[in-house]
Amino acid sequence: VSGKSTRPRLLPQRPDKNEERGRSSSSFFSGPFFYLFVLGSPIVIACLALKFMGGATRGSDTEVLQPPIPAPVNDSGLTWGTFRAQHYFGLRTRHPHSPLFGFMWFDQPQGGNPRIRHWCDQGDGLNSYAWTHADGRTFGKQTINDTTVLLQTDWVNTDESTFSARIISKPHKKTEDTPRVNYYFYLALESSSHGSLRIPQSKEIAIEGKTAELGDFKLTIESSDRDKAIVTDVLLPDGVTSNVDLARINDHLLHKMRVSQTQHGIAYVLAQGKEKKEEGTFAVMAINAPADAQFEITLSRSAAHEKPPTGSAFDARLNERMEQFEKRFEAAFELAEKKYSPDESRMARVALSNMLGSIGVWHGYNKVKHGSSGQTVPYGPHYLLSAVPSRPFFPRGFLWDEGFHQLLISRFDPVLSLECITTWLNTMNVNGWIPREMILSAEAEAKVPSEYVAQHPTVANPPSFFYLLDTVTRDSMFVNQHRSTFSAIYFKAAKWYEWLITSQAGRYSDSLRWRGRNGTTTTELNPKTLASGLDDFPRASHPNDKEYHLDLRCWMAVASRVLARLAETFSTADEAESYRRKYTELSDFDNLVKRHWTEDGKQFADFGLHSLSVRLVERKKQVQGHHGITVRRLYQWRSWLTGGIVHKWTEREVEDPPRERHVSDAMGYVGLFPLISGIIPSTEHTKLKAILGHINNSEELWTPYGIRSISTRSPYYRAKNTEHDPPYWRGSVWMPINYLLLRSLGEYANANGVEFELREQLVATHRRLKKALVGNLAKEFTRTGYLWEHYDDKTGKGLGSHPMTGWTSLVLMVMSEHDL
């Protein structure tokens, strides 16, 4: 490609600050730049005054970068799918004004308020639930193992914006005492301006509606053993399903429930009350029925040429799509030839299916901290198509998680992955920043602690998307089919890179620093680094602007390498060369050793103002009187004997004064990044062997379940960060880093220049690690029914959020790896 590029360009190389101090300043004051400075200063000052003192309050950090990347395929957005990620079973189209279909259920309670199952919730007490087969586009099969019933929720869509679903409920024990179950089916519109719903006066169990996009439509529910069912309904007016109240729809229904004496005994039913309306925006059909029941649900349109399939036609359509899924699954991952056990094979399908079945669609605005005012302001509008880490706990888009999600999805459905990637990059602001979390609706916000809702336009997240771009652009045929899309992706990726390399710059031109650490806190053992994605992994104990972070340098080295290759296709030779120069700088091994290697520990590490001796200690103070107390505390009680109040709190005590040094007491995932990113030359046998030594040492990083996040020899191993903040990335086994490590071990084992003994070590470690990861995850999946957020390094048991079929689903990528 020739000609002048309009792409974002790298800034010129910045010399080390130490080098700048050594330069003579006389040339500036005696040269022409001094006179330009004198003449131009008033103009610059005036411009700054206008910017910071003028009437404009919106800054570029709240403006979306235009133009957006066009969708890689033509899609009306009216095809139904499981795009309501946080619901046990919910369907919608991608259109912003789509009707929302949902399913709720609860056992007939003997007293008190019922526990409605609606949003996925780890506190619901379910035995397990997961999409066992789903392609993210056309169908899904889900098993929900509740305490009293086993539910099967299957669905298929059509090309005419209709769908069919079947729900089968089976009691675990069918006795006279088995409680009846309330099954609720609803449609909702977010505003009356989007259309209307009504409940027809007929014997049908149905809801009718109309929107500009779908025209007239009808949701019909056919219930088995209709004579044993109690059917009631409610139609709620506009306002109930507004952007705020959708998050409280359970409460609205509880308000409408009544206990009634029926021919089938005491039952909870819905009562419309005095709000009887002809039309509304939320309509629900409530069916109180035996636990052994079956329902056929269809959404039909008057404009459609065919009715959605039911009965045997539904079975045939579902089986056809399951067969297609199996063929695509095997073509993508080739597991049949690897002879995995039935439990391992079942886990592999759930890993992919639950990720695809959990892809969500959101429209709306983020809340963002405005850079100049500090106020929380709306940022958008956005349209996001994204997988989610966890349906019950993290049912929203996470930036660095999504890079890992799409590594898996792109293998199975590269076009669907491309659609997700483009919507993420389209959320970029004019500076090149992408929000760390995408919280775009009231339902999504309801799952987020308030302190994490507002996003900060100075805070980054690991650019895992560059690993993804490196992978998907290796398929030249696919790239050529979507060349205009990839060209636009390159432009956005280059803008993002430019923002990262400048906003996260370190004290030297070859160093980088995660922003957002709290340098003033005294309550944390080691201030968190949320931007890094590794949260509480220990960094320099006293954050300041002189520290620099090893993992961020490695992330940006990978990004430089990937963009250098892509620029050869989508930009100019000069631009490709600028990225190559930056990659050369960040991957320069002598410099990497100078900045990050500590000979005492034989490891790579962060550098900063660090104390090797810090601990959490309990403080207490007795205060006389009861008013005006502002002493910081974690809990308190009243001491009646002294007539005062005793305050207790926990804070950090620094026993060894901090000084600038390597963070040598935290060998773990961060120290593995030079190996993971491939920037250690394959001929550097001594340091490669040293890192392998840490990996294979059971007193440091090795466990029978995978590589733990930090060495057992570290004082931070399994250490709480505050009294009530348990360890997170301080010992547990996490799949994303283990996957990247396994991938790197394979690449080094096949690299040129590796001596025989080292190659044997690499191969042995690769085989051992793969067996450990797959074996433990399959064991825990069989035992619990779930993939988990992370795994206990001592027992292998699942910990944290579940189901975590976000990046933990990378176990399928591990399984698809060929043995060395």
Coordinates of C-alpha atoms in Angstrom, one line a residue, residues 173-697:
K173 CA -39.6 -37.4 43.1
K174 CA -43.2 -37.8 42.0
T175 CA -45.3 -38.2 45.1
E176 CA -48.6 -36.8 46.5
D177 CA -46.5 -34.3 48.4
T178 CA -44.7 -33.0 45.4
P179 CA -45.6 -29.3 45.2
R180 CA -47.2 -27.7 42.2
V181 CA -45.1 -25.3 40.3
N182 CA -45.9 -21.8 39.0
Y183 CA -44.7 -21.2 35.4
Y184 CA -44.8 -17.6 34.2
F185 CA -44.3 -16.6 30.5
Y186 CA -44.1 -13.0 29.6
L187 CA -43.5 -10.4 26.9
A188 CA -42.2 -6.9 27.7
L189 CA -41.6 -3.7 25.8
E190 CA -39.3 -1.1 27.2
S191 CA -41.6 1.8 26.2
S192 CA -45.1 2.3 24.7
S193 CA -43.4 4.2 21.9
H194 CA -42.0 0.9 20.7
G195 CA -45.4 -0.8 20.4
S196 CA -48.1 -2.3 22.5
L197 CA -49.2 -5.6 24.1
R198 CA -52.6 -7.0 25.0
I199 CA -54.2 -10.2 26.3
P200 CA -57.0 -11.5 24.0
Q201 CA -60.3 -12.4 25.5
S202 CA -60.3 -16.1 24.5
K203 CA -59.6 -19.6 25.8
E204 CA -56.1 -19.4 24.4
I205 CA -53.1 -18.9 26.6
A206 CA -51.7 -16.0 24.6
I207 CA -50.3 -12.5 24.4
E208 CA -50.8 -10.4 21.3
G209 CA -48.7 -7.4 20.4
K210 CA -47.6 -5.0 17.6
T211 CA -44.3 -3.2 16.9
A212 CA -43.2 -1.2 13.8
E213 CA -40.5 -3.8 13.1
L214 CA -42.4 -7.1 13.6
G215 CA -45.9 -5.9 12.8
D216 CA -48.7 -8.0 14.5
F217 CA -47.5 -11.0 16.5
K218 CA -48.8 -13.5 19.0
L219 CA -47.1 -15.5 21.8
T220 CA -49.0 -18.7 22.3
I221 CA -48.5 -21.2 25.1
E222 CA -49.9 -24.7 24.8
S223 CA -50.0 -26.5 28.2
S224 CA -50.1 -30.3 28.7
D225 CA -53.0 -31.4 31.0
R226 CA -54.7 -28.1 30.6
D227 CA -57.5 -29.4 32.9
K228 CA -55.0 -29.6 35.8
A229 CA -53.7 -26.1 35.3
I230 CA -54.8 -22.8 36.8
V231 CA -54.2 -19.9 34.4
T232 CA -54.2 -16.3 35.4
D233 CA -52.7 -13.2 33.7
V234 CA -51.7 -9.6 34.2
L235 CA -51.2 -6.7 31.8
L236 CA -49.2 -3.8 33.2
P237 CA -49.3 -0.3 31.8
D238 CA -46.5 1.7 30.3
G239 CA -43.9 2.8 32.9
V240 CA -43.5 -0.6 34.6
T241 CA -41.1 -1.8 32.0
S242 CA -39.3 1.5 31.7
N243 CA -35.5 1.5 31.7
V244 CA -35.6 1.7 35.4
D245 CA -38.3 -0.7 36.4
L246 CA -37.3 -3.7 34.2
A247 CA -34.7 -4.4 36.9
R248 CA -37.6 -4.7 39.5
I249 CA -40.1 -6.7 37.5
N250 CA -40.0 -9.5 40.1
D251 CA -41.2 -7.1 42.7
H252 CA -44.1 -5.9 40.5
L253 CA -45.3 -9.5 40.1
L254 CA -45.0 -10.2 43.8
H255 CA -47.3 -7.2 44.3
K256 CA -49.8 -8.7 42.0
M257 CA -49.8 -12.2 43.5
R258 CA -52.7 -13.4 45.7
V259 CA -53.3 -16.6 47.6
S260 CA -56.5 -18.3 46.3
Q261 CA -58.5 -21.4 47.2
T262 CA -58.9 -23.4 43.9
Q263 CA -60.2 -26.8 42.9
H264 CA -56.5 -27.8 43.0
G265 CA -56.0 -26.5 46.5
I266 CA -54.4 -23.3 47.8
A267 CA -52.5 -21.6 45.0
Y268 CA -50.7 -18.4 44.2
V269 CA -52.5 -16.6 41.3
L270 CA -52.1 -13.2 39.6
A271 CA -54.7 -10.5 40.0
Q272 CA -55.0 -7.5 37.8
G273 CA -56.5 -5.3 40.4
K274 CA -57.8 -1.9 39.6
E275 CA -55.3 -1.2 36.8
K276 CA -57.2 -3.1 34.1
K277 CA -56.0 -1.8 30.8
E278 CA -56.7 -2.8 27.2
E279 CA -53.0 -2.3 26.2
G280 CA -49.7 -2.2 28.1
T281 CA -46.0 -2.9 27.9
F282 CA -45.7 -6.0 30.2
A283 CA -48.0 -9.0 29.8
V284 CA -47.6 -12.3 31.7
M285 CA -49.4 -15.6 31.5
A286 CA -49.2 -17.5 34.8
I287 CA -49.8 -21.2 34.8
N288 CA -50.0 -23.1 38.1
A289 CA -49.6 -26.7 37.2
P290 CA -48.2 -30.1 38.4
A291 CA -44.5 -30.4 38.5
D292 CA -44.8 -33.0 35.7
A293 CA -45.7 -30.6 32.8
Q294 CA -44.8 -29.7 29.3
F295 CA -45.3 -26.4 27.4
E296 CA -45.0 -25.5 23.7
I297 CA -44.4 -21.8 23.1
T298 CA -44.5 -20.1 19.8
L299 CA -44.2 -16.5 18.7
S300 CA -45.9 -16.1 15.3
R301 CA -46.3 -13.1 13.0
S302 CA -49.2 -12.3 10.8
A303 CA -46.7 -11.2 8.1
A304 CA -44.9 -14.6 8.1
H305 CA -45.5 -17.1 5.4
E306 CA -45.2 -20.1 7.7
K307 CA -46.1 -20.8 11.3
P308 CA -43.2 -21.6 13.7
P309 CA -42.8 -25.4 14.0
T310 CA -44.5 -27.4 16.8
G311 CA -44.7 -31.0 17.7
S312 CA -42.8 -33.4 15.5
A313 CA -41.8 -30.5 13.2
F314 CA -40.1 -28.8 16.2
D315 CA -38.3 -32.1 17.0
A316 CA -37.1 -32.4 13.4
R317 CA -35.9 -28.8 13.3
L318 CA -34.1 -29.1 16.6
N319 CA -32.4 -32.4 15.7
E320 CA -31.3 -31.0 12.4
R321 CA -29.6 -28.1 14.1
M322 CA -28.0 -30.3 16.7
E323 CA -26.5 -32.4 13.9
Q324 CA -25.1 -29.3 12.2
F325 CA -23.7 -28.2 15.6
E326 CA -21.9 -31.5 16.1
K327 CA -20.4 -31.4 12.6
R328 CA -19.1 -27.9 13.1
F329 CA -17.9 -28.7 16.6
E330 CA -15.8 -31.6 15.4
A331 CA -14.5 -29.7 12.4
A332 CA -13.3 -26.9 14.6
F333 CA -11.9 -28.8 17.6
E334 CA -11.2 -32.3 16.4
L335 CA -11.8 -34.0 19.7
A336 CA -13.0 -37.4 18.4
E337 CA -9.5 -38.5 17.4
K338 CA -8.2 -37.5 20.9
K339 CA -10.2 -40.1 22.7
Y340 CA -11.5 -38.1 25.6
S341 CA -13.8 -39.7 28.2
P342 CA -17.6 -39.2 28.0
D343 CA -17.4 -36.7 30.9
E344 CA -14.7 -34.7 29.3
S345 CA -16.5 -34.6 26.0
R346 CA -19.7 -33.5 27.7
M347 CA -17.8 -30.7 29.5
A348 CA -16.3 -29.6 26.1
R349 CA -19.7 -29.1 24.5
V350 CA -21.1 -27.3 27.5
A351 CA -18.0 -25.0 27.6
L352 CA -18.7 -23.8 24.0
S353 CA -22.5 -24.0 24.2
N354 CA -23.0 -22.1 27.4
M355 CA -20.6 -19.4 26.1
L356 CA -22.6 -19.1 22.8
G357 CA -26.0 -19.4 24.6
S358 CA -24.9 -16.6 26.9
I359 CA -24.1 -14.0 24.3
G360 CA -26.0 -10.9 25.1
V361 CA -27.3 -7.8 23.2
W362 CA -27.3 -4.4 24.9
H363 CA -28.3 -0.9 23.7
G364 CA -27.7 2.2 25.8
Y365 CA -25.2 4.4 27.6
N366 CA -22.3 3.8 30.0
K367 CA -21.9 5.9 33.0
V368 CA -18.4 7.5 32.7
K369 CA -16.4 9.8 35.0
H370 CA -15.9 13.0 33.0
G371 CA -12.2 13.8 32.8
S372 CA -12.3 17.6 33.5
S373 CA -15.3 17.8 35.8
G374 CA -15.2 14.5 37.7
Q375 CA -19.0 14.2 37.3
T376 CA -20.6 11.0 36.2
V377 CA -22.1 11.5 32.7
P378 CA -23.7 9.3 30.1
Y379 CA -21.4 7.9 27.3
G380 CA -22.9 6.5 24.1
P381 CA -25.1 5.5 22.6
H382 CA -23.7 2.0 22.2
Y383 CA -24.8 -1.3 20.7
L384 CA -22.9 -4.3 22.1
L385 CA -23.0 -7.9 21.1
S386 CA -20.8 -9.8 23.5
A387 CA -20.2 -13.0 25.4
V388 CA -20.2 -12.7 29.2
P389 CA -18.0 -14.2 31.8
S390 CA -20.7 -15.5 34.1
R391 CA -24.5 -15.4 33.7
P392 CA -25.3 -15.0 37.4
F393 CA -22.4 -12.8 38.5
F394 CA -20.9 -11.0 35.5
P395 CA -23.7 -10.8 33.0
R396 CA -22.2 -8.0 31.0
G397 CA -19.3 -7.2 28.7
F398 CA -15.8 -7.2 30.1
L399 CA -13.0 -6.0 27.8
W400 CA -10.1 -8.3 28.4
D401 CA -12.3 -11.3 29.1
E402 CA -13.9 -10.8 25.7
G403 CA -10.5 -11.3 23.9
F404 CA -10.4 -14.8 25.4
H405 CA -14.0 -15.5 24.7
Q406 CA -13.6 -14.7 21.1
L407 CA -10.5 -17.0 20.7
L408 CA -13.0 -19.8 21.3
I409 CA -16.0 -18.4 19.4
S410 CA -13.9 -17.5 16.3
R411 CA -12.8 -21.1 16.0
F412 CA -16.4 -22.2 15.8
D413 CA -18.1 -19.3 14.1
P414 CA -15.7 -16.7 12.8
V415 CA -18.4 -14.4 11.4
L416 CA -20.3 -14.3 14.7
S417 CA -17.0 -13.5 16.4
L418 CA -16.3 -10.7 13.9
E419 CA -19.7 -9.2 14.7
C420 CA -18.9 -9.2 18.4
I421 CA -15.4 -7.6 17.8
T422 CA -16.8 -4.8 15.7
T423 CA -19.4 -3.8 18.3
W424 CA -16.7 -3.7 21.0
L425 CA -14.4 -1.5 19.0
N426 CA -17.2 0.8 18.1
T427 CA -17.5 1.7 21.8
M428 CA -14.1 3.5 21.5
N429 CA -14.0 7.2 22.4
V430 CA -12.2 9.8 20.3
N431 CA -9.0 9.3 22.2
G432 CA -8.9 5.6 21.7
W433 CA -10.1 4.5 25.1
I434 CA -12.5 1.5 25.4
P435 CA -14.6 1.0 28.6
R436 CA -13.3 -1.8 30.9
E437 CA -16.9 -2.9 31.6
M438 CA -20.0 -2.3 29.4
I439 CA -23.0 -1.7 31.7
L440 CA -25.7 -0.5 29.3
S441 CA -29.0 -1.2 31.0
A442 CA -30.8 -1.0 34.3
E443 CA -30.9 -4.8 34.4
A444 CA -27.1 -5.0 33.8
E445 CA -26.5 -2.2 36.4
A446 CA -28.5 -4.1 39.0
K447 CA -25.8 -6.7 39.1
V448 CA -22.9 -4.3 39.6
P449 CA -21.7 -2.8 43.0
S450 CA -22.3 0.9 42.8
E451 CA -18.6 1.8 43.1
Y452 CA -17.8 -0.1 39.9
V453 CA -20.6 1.3 37.7
A454 CA -18.9 4.5 36.5
Q455 CA -16.0 3.9 34.1
H456 CA -12.8 6.0 34.2
P457 CA -11.4 7.1 30.8
T458 CA -7.9 7.0 32.1
V459 CA -8.0 3.3 33.2
A460 CA -7.0 0.6 30.7
N461 CA -7.5 -3.1 30.6
P462 CA -5.2 -5.8 29.0
P463 CA -5.5 -5.7 25.2
S464 CA -6.1 -9.4 24.8
F465 CA -7.9 -8.5 21.5
F466 CA -4.5 -8.4 19.8
Y467 CA -4.0 -12.1 20.5
L468 CA -7.4 -12.6 18.9
L469 CA -6.6 -10.4 15.8
D470 CA -3.3 -12.2 15.4
T471 CA -5.2 -15.5 15.3
V472 CA -8.1 -14.6 13.1
T473 CA -6.1 -12.7 10.5
R474 CA -4.0 -15.8 9.8
D475 CA -6.9 -17.0 7.6
S476 CA -6.2 -15.0 4.5
M477 CA -9.4 -16.3 2.7
F478 CA -11.6 -15.1 5.6
V479 CA -9.8 -11.7 5.7
N480 CA -10.3 -11.2 2.0
Q481 CA -14.0 -12.0 2.3
H482 CA -14.3 -9.3 4.9
R483 CA -11.5 -7.0 3.8
S484 CA -13.4 -3.7 4.4
T485 CA -14.3 -4.8 7.9
F486 CA -10.8 -5.8 8.8
S487 CA -9.5 -2.5 7.3
A488 CA -11.8 -0.6 9.7
I489 CA -10.8 -2.9 12.6
Y490 CA -7.2 -2.1 11.9
F491 CA -7.9 1.6 12.2
K492 CA -9.7 1.2 15.5
A493 CA -7.1 -1.2 16.9
A494 CA -4.3 1.3 15.9
K495 CA -6.2 4.1 17.7
W496 CA -6.6 1.9 20.8
Y497 CA -2.9 1.1 20.7
E498 CA -2.0 4.8 20.4
W499 CA -4.1 5.5 23.5
L500 CA -2.6 2.6 25.5
I501 CA 1.0 3.4 24.6
T502 CA 0.7 7.0 25.6
S503 CA -1.8 7.0 28.5
Q504 CA 0.0 4.1 30.2
A505 CA 3.5 5.3 29.5
G506 CA 6.1 4.7 32.2
R507 CA 9.2 6.6 33.3
Y508 CA 11.3 5.3 30.4
S509 CA 10.4 5.0 26.7
D510 CA 10.5 1.2 27.1
S511 CA 8.4 1.0 30.3
L512 CA 4.7 1.1 30.9
R513 CA 2.6 1.6 34.0
W514 CA -1.0 0.6 34.8
R515 CA -3.0 3.6 35.9
G516 CA -5.6 3.6 38.6
R517 CA -3.7 2.3 41.7
N518 CA -4.4 3.9 45.0
G519 CA -1.2 5.4 46.4
T520 CA -2.7 6.8 49.6
T521 CA -4.6 3.8 51.0
T522 CA -3.5 2.3 54.3
T523 CA -6.2 -0.4 54.5
E524 CA -4.9 -2.6 51.7
L525 CA -2.0 -5.0 52.2
N526 CA -1.0 -4.3 48.6
P527 CA -3.1 -1.7 46.6
K528 CA -5.0 -3.4 43.8
T529 CA -4.3 -3.0 40.2
L530 CA -7.7 -3.5 38.7
A531 CA -6.7 -2.1 35.3
S532 CA -4.3 -5.1 34.8
G533 CA -7.2 -7.6 35.1
L534 CA -5.1 -9.4 37.8
D535 CA -6.8 -7.3 40.5
D536 CA -5.0 -8.1 43.8
F537 CA -1.9 -9.7 42.3
P538 CA 0.9 -7.9 44.3
R539 CA 2.8 -5.1 42.7
A540 CA 5.0 -2.4 44.3
S541 CA 3.7 -1.9 47.8
H542 CA 3.8 1.9 47.5
P543 CA 2.3 3.0 44.1
N544 CA 3.8 6.0 42.4
D545 CA 4.5 7.3 38.9
K546 CA 8.0 5.8 38.8
E547 CA 6.9 2.2 39.0
Y548 CA 6.6 0.1 35.8
H549 CA 4.8 -3.2 35.1
L550 CA 6.2 -6.2 33.3
D551 CA 2.9 -7.7 32.1
L552 CA 1.8 -4.4 30.4
R553 CA 5.1 -4.2 28.6
C554 CA 4.6 -7.7 27.3
W555 CA 1.0 -7.0 26.3
M556 CA 2.1 -4.0 24.3
A557 CA 5.0 -5.9 22.7
V558 CA 2.5 -8.4 21.4
A559 CA 0.2 -5.6 20.2
S560 CA 3.2 -3.9 18.4
R561 CA 4.1 -7.1 16.7
V562 CA 0.5 -7.8 15.6
L563 CA 0.0 -4.3 14.3
A564 CA 3.3 -4.3 12.4
R565 CA 2.0 -7.4 10.5
L566 CA -1.5 -5.9 9.9
A567 CA -0.1 -2.6 8.7
E568 CA 1.6 -4.3 5.8
T569 CA -1.8 -5.2 4.5
F570 CA -4.0 -2.3 5.7
S571 CA -1.7 0.7 5.9
T572 CA 1.7 1.9 4.7
A573 CA 5.2 0.4 4.8
D574 CA 6.2 3.4 7.0
E575 CA 3.6 2.7 9.5
A576 CA 4.4 -1.0 9.6
E577 CA 8.0 0.0 10.2
S578 CA 7.0 2.3 13.1
Y579 CA 5.3 -0.6 14.9
R580 CA 8.3 -2.9 14.2
R581 CA 10.6 -0.3 15.8
K582 CA 8.3 -0.2 18.9
Y583 CA 8.2 -4.0 19.1
T584 CA 12.0 -4.1 18.8
E585 CA 12.3 -1.7 21.7
L586 CA 9.8 -3.5 24.0
S587 CA 11.2 -6.9 23.2
D588 CA 14.8 -6.0 23.4
F589 CA 16.1 -8.7 25.6
D590 CA 19.1 -7.0 27.1
N591 CA 16.9 -4.1 28.1
L592 CA 14.2 -6.4 29.4
V593 CA 16.7 -8.0 31.7
K594 CA 18.0 -4.6 32.8
R595 CA 14.5 -3.3 33.7
H596 CA 12.8 -6.5 35.0
W597 CA 15.2 -9.3 35.8
T598 CA 16.3 -10.0 39.4
E599 CA 19.3 -12.3 39.6
D600 CA 18.6 -13.2 43.3
G601 CA 15.3 -14.7 42.5
K602 CA 16.1 -15.8 38.9
Q603 CA 12.9 -14.2 37.8
F604 CA 11.3 -11.3 35.9
A605 CA 9.4 -8.9 38.0
D606 CA 7.7 -5.5 38.3
F607 CA 9.8 -2.5 39.5
G608 CA 8.8 0.2 41.9
L609 CA 8.8 1.7 45.4
H610 CA 8.5 -1.5 47.4
S611 CA 8.8 -2.9 50.9
L612 CA 9.6 -6.6 51.4
S613 CA 8.0 -6.5 54.8
V614 CA 4.4 -5.4 55.1
R615 CA 1.5 -6.9 57.1
L616 CA -2.0 -6.2 58.2
V617 CA -2.4 -5.5 61.9
E618 CA -5.4 -4.8 64.1
R619 CA -5.7 -1.4 65.7
K620 CA -8.2 -0.3 68.4
K621 CA -9.1 2.9 70.1
Q622 CA -11.4 3.7 72.9
V623 CA -13.4 6.9 72.5
Q624 CA -15.4 8.5 75.3
G625 CA -18.8 9.8 74.4
H626 CA -21.2 8.8 71.7
H627 CA -21.4 11.7 69.2
G628 CA -19.3 13.1 66.4
I629 CA -17.0 10.0 66.1
T630 CA -15.1 9.9 62.8
V631 CA -12.5 7.2 63.6
R632 CA -12.0 4.9 60.7
R633 CA -13.2 1.4 61.5
L634 CA -14.4 -1.9 60.2
Y635 CA -16.7 -2.7 63.0
Q636 CA -17.5 -1.4 66.5
W637 CA -19.2 -2.3 69.7
R638 CA -20.2 -0.3 72.8
S639 CA -18.3 -0.9 76.1
W640 CA -20.8 -0.3 78.9
L641 CA -18.2 -0.7 81.6
T642 CA -16.1 2.3 80.5
G643 CA -19.0 4.3 79.1
G644 CA -17.2 4.7 75.8
I645 CA -17.0 3.0 72.4
V646 CA -14.1 0.7 71.4
H647 CA -13.3 1.0 67.7
K648 CA -11.3 -1.7 65.9
W649 CA -9.9 -1.6 62.4
T650 CA -7.2 -3.3 60.3
E651 CA -4.5 -1.4 58.5
R652 CA -1.2 -2.0 56.8
E653 CA 2.0 -1.8 58.9
V654 CA 5.3 -1.3 57.0
E655 CA 8.1 -2.9 58.9
D656 CA 10.8 -2.4 56.2
P657 CA 10.9 1.1 54.6
P658 CA 10.1 0.9 50.9
R659 CA 12.8 1.7 48.3
E660 CA 13.0 1.4 44.6
R661 CA 13.5 -2.2 43.8
H662 CA 12.1 -5.2 41.9
V663 CA 9.0 -6.8 43.4
S664 CA 10.9 -10.0 44.0
D665 CA 8.6 -11.5 46.6
A666 CA 5.7 -12.1 44.2
M667 CA 6.8 -14.7 41.7
G668 CA 3.7 -15.7 39.8
Y669 CA 1.7 -15.0 36.7
V670 CA 3.3 -11.6 36.1
G671 CA 6.7 -13.1 36.1
L672 CA 5.6 -15.6 33.4
F673 CA 4.6 -12.9 30.9
P674 CA 7.9 -12.7 29.0
L675 CA 7.6 -16.4 28.3
I676 CA 3.8 -16.1 27.5
S677 CA 4.4 -13.3 25.1
G678 CA 7.3 -15.0 23.4
I679 CA 9.8 -12.2 23.8
I680 CA 12.5 -14.3 25.4
P681 CA 14.7 -15.5 22.5
S682 CA 14.6 -19.2 22.1
T683 CA 18.4 -19.3 22.4
E684 CA 18.3 -17.8 26.0
H685 CA 18.4 -21.3 27.5
T686 CA 19.6 -20.2 31.0
K687 CA 16.6 -17.9 31.7
L688 CA 14.1 -20.2 30.0
K689 CA 15.3 -23.0 32.3
A690 CA 15.0 -20.7 35.3
I691 CA 11.4 -19.9 34.5
L692 CA 10.6 -23.6 33.8
G693 CA 12.1 -24.3 37.2
H694 CA 9.6 -22.0 38.9
I695 CA 6.7 -23.5 36.9
N696 CA 7.6 -27.1 37.7
N697 CA 8.4 -26.6 41.4

